[in-house]
JSON list of C-alpha atoms in Angstrom, two decimals:
[
{"chain": "A", "resi": 1, "resn": "MET", "atom": "CA", "xyz": [45.08, 110.60, 114.37]},
{"chain": "A", "resi": 2, "resn": "LYS", "atom": "CA", "xyz": [45.44, 109.85, 110.85]},
{"chain": "A", "resi": 3, "resn": "ARG", "atom": "CA", "xyz": [42.98, 110.12, 107.92]},
{"chain": "A", "resi": 4, "resn": "ALA", "atom": "CA", "xyz": [43.85, 107.95, 105.24]},
{"chain": "A", "resi": 5, "resn": "GLN", "atom": "CA", "xyz": [43.18, 107.85, 101.77]},
{"chain": "A", "resi": 6, "resn": "SER", "atom": "CA", "xyz": [41.57, 104.32, 101.94]},
{"chain": "A", "resi": 7, "resn": "GLY", "atom": "CA", "xyz": [38.39, 105.60, 103.70]},
{"chain": "A", "resi": 8, "resn": "SER", "atom": "CA", "xyz": [39.14, 105.20, 107.53]},
{"chain": "A", "resi": 9, "resn": "ILE", "atom": "CA", "xyz": [40.32, 106.96, 110.55]},
{"chain": "A", "resi": 10, "resn": "THR", "atom": "CA", "xyz": [43.10, 105.40, 112.32]},
{"chain": "A", "resi": 11, "resn": "LEU", "atom": "CA", "xyz": [44.86, 105.73, 115.54]},
{"chain": "A", "resi": 12, "resn": "ILE", "atom": "CA", "xyz": [48.91, 105.28, 115.16]},
{"chain": "A", "resi": 13, "resn": "GLY", "atom": "CA", "xyz": [51.34, 105.13, 117.79]},
{"chain": "A", "resi": 14, "resn": "GLU", "atom": "CA", "xyz": [54.92, 103.91, 118.67]},
{"chain": "A", "resi": 15, "resn": "GLY", "atom": "CA", "xyz": [55.05, 100.20, 119.61]},
{"chain": "A", "resi": 16, "resn": "PHE", "atom": "CA", "xyz": [51.24, 99.50, 118.98]},
{"chain": "A", "resi": 17, "resn": "LEU", "atom": "CA", "xyz": [49.34, 98.10, 116.21]},
{"chain": "A", "resi": 18, "resn": "PRO", "atom": "CA", "xyz": [47.18, 100.74, 114.34]},
{"chain": "A", "resi": 19, "resn": "VAL", "atom": "CA", "xyz": [43.45, 100.88, 115.53]},
{"chain": "A", "resi": 20, "resn": "LYS", "atom": "CA", "xyz": [40.50, 101.93, 113.18]},
{"chain": "A", "resi": 21, "resn": "VAL", "atom": "CA", "xyz": [38.28, 104.36, 114.79]},
{"chain": "A", "resi": 22, "resn": "CYS", "atom": "CA", "xyz": [35.76, 104.45, 112.00]},
{"chain": "A", "resi": 23, "resn": "ASP", "atom": "CA", "xyz": [35.26, 103.50, 108.26]},
{"chain": "A", "resi": 24, "resn": "ILE", "atom": "CA", "xyz": [33.99, 106.18, 106.08]},
{"chain": "A", "resi": 25, "resn": "LYS", "atom": "CA", "xyz": [30.95, 104.76, 104.08]},
{"chain": "A", "resi": 26, "resn": "ASN", "atom": "CA", "xyz": [28.03, 107.07, 103.67]},
{"chain": "A", "resi": 27, "resn": "GLY", "atom": "CA", "xyz": [30.12, 110.29, 103.97]},
{"chain": "A", "resi": 28, "resn": "LYS", "atom": "CA", "xyz": [32.84, 111.56, 105.90]},
{"chain": "A", "resi": 29, "resn": "PRO", "atom": "CA", "xyz": [32.07, 112.36, 109.46]},
{"chain": "A", "resi": 30, "resn": "ASN", "atom": "CA", "xyz": [33.05, 115.56, 111.55]},
{"chain": "A", "resi": 31, "resn": "VAL", "atom": "CA", "xyz": [35.68, 114.07, 114.04]},
{"chain": "A", "resi": 32, "resn": "LYS", "atom": "CA", "xyz": [36.12, 116.04, 117.23]},
{"chain": "A", "resi": 33, "resn": "GLN", "atom": "CA", "xyz": [39.26, 114.46, 119.38]},
{"chain": "A", "resi": 34, "resn": "ILE", "atom": "CA", "xyz": [39.29, 115.09, 123.21]},
{"chain": "A", "resi": 35, "resn": "GLU", "atom": "CA", "xyz": [42.67, 113.99, 124.87]},
{"chain": "A", "resi": 36, "resn": "THR", "atom": "CA", "xyz": [42.84, 113.49, 128.72]},
{"chain": "A", "resi": 37, "resn": "ASP", "atom": "CA", "xyz": [45.61, 112.01, 130.81]},
{"chain": "A", "resi": 38, "resn": "LYS", "atom": "CA", "xyz": [44.15, 108.43, 130.62]},
{"chain": "A", "resi": 39, "resn": "HIS", "atom": "CA", "xyz": [42.24, 108.21, 127.25]},
{"chain": "A", "resi": 40, "resn": "PHE", "atom": "CA", "xyz": [41.29, 109.62, 123.91]},
{"chain": "A", "resi": 41, "resn": "GLU", "atom": "CA", "xyz": [37.69, 110.26, 123.32]},
{"chain": "A", "resi": 42, "resn": "PHE", "atom": "CA", "xyz": [36.33, 110.73, 119.75]},
{"chain": "A", "resi": 43, "resn": "ILE", "atom": "CA", "xyz": [32.88, 112.21, 118.84]},
{"chain": "A", "resi": 44, "resn": "LEU", "atom": "CA", "xyz": [31.92, 111.48, 115.24]},
{"chain": "A", "resi": 45, "resn": "THR", "atom": "CA", "xyz": [29.09, 113.52, 113.66]},
{"chain": "A", "resi": 46, "resn": "TYR", "atom": "CA", "xyz": [27.77, 111.84, 110.64]},
{"chain": "A", "resi": 47, "resn": "SER", "atom": "CA", "xyz": [24.66, 114.23, 110.42]},
{"chain": "A", "resi": 48, "resn": "LEU", "atom": "CA", "xyz": [22.33, 116.20, 112.85]},
{"chain": "A", "resi": 49, "resn": "PHE", "atom": "CA", "xyz": [20.76, 113.12, 114.36]},
{"chain": "A", "resi": 50, "resn": "HIS", "atom": "CA", "xyz": [23.56, 110.69, 114.14]},
{"chain": "A", "resi": 51, "resn": "LYS", "atom": "CA", "xyz": [26.58, 110.89, 116.60]},
{"chain": "A", "resi": 52, "resn": "VAL", "atom": "CA", "xyz": [28.91, 108.31, 117.77]},
{"chain": "A", "resi": 53, "resn": "HIS", "atom": "CA", "xyz": [31.06, 108.65, 120.90]},
{"chain": "A", "resi": 54, "resn": "LYS", "atom": "CA", "xyz": [34.25, 106.29, 121.17]},
{"chain": "A", "resi": 55, "resn": "LYS", "atom": "CA", "xyz": [36.78, 106.16, 123.94]},
{"chain": "A", "resi": 56, "resn": "TYR", "atom": "CA", "xyz": [40.32, 104.61, 123.58]},
{"chain": "A", "resi": 57, "resn": "ASP", "atom": "CA", "xyz": [42.85, 103.78, 126.39]},
{"chain": "A", "resi": 58, "resn": "LYS", "atom": "CA", "xyz": [45.91, 105.66, 125.74]},
{"chain": "A", "resi": 59, "resn": "LEU", "atom": "CA", "xyz": [48.31, 103.01, 126.84]},
{"chain": "A", "resi": 60, "resn": "THR", "atom": "CA", "xyz": [46.94, 100.07, 125.10]},
{"chain": "A", "resi": 61, "resn": "PHE", "atom": "CA", "xyz": [44.58, 101.49, 122.29]},
{"chain": "A", "resi": 62, "resn": "LYS", "atom": "CA", "xyz": [41.50, 99.41, 123.27]},
{"chain": "A", "resi": 63, "resn": "GLU", "atom": "CA", "xyz": [38.20, 100.62, 123.13]},
{"chain": "A", "resi": 64, "resn": "ILE", "atom": "CA", "xyz": [36.59, 101.51, 126.34]},
{"chain": "A", "resi": 65, "resn": "ILE", "atom": "CA", "xyz": [33.07, 100.73, 126.55]}
]
C-alpha cells in the first residue's frame, strides 16, 4: 500500500497496473488493512459515522463486490 502526495491511496504490485483504493477529498481517512490468502480488505474510516469497506483480489487487483 502506498500513500501518494497527490491525495490518493494506491495498491502497487509487480506485473499489475496500480489501482486507486480511494481519493482523499474532505480529509484523510484512517486506513486499516487486512490481508488474507486470497484478498486484501481495506476499512476506510472518514468519521465516526462514515466507514467504507473495500476488498481486492490478490491475484488480479480487481475489486470484489
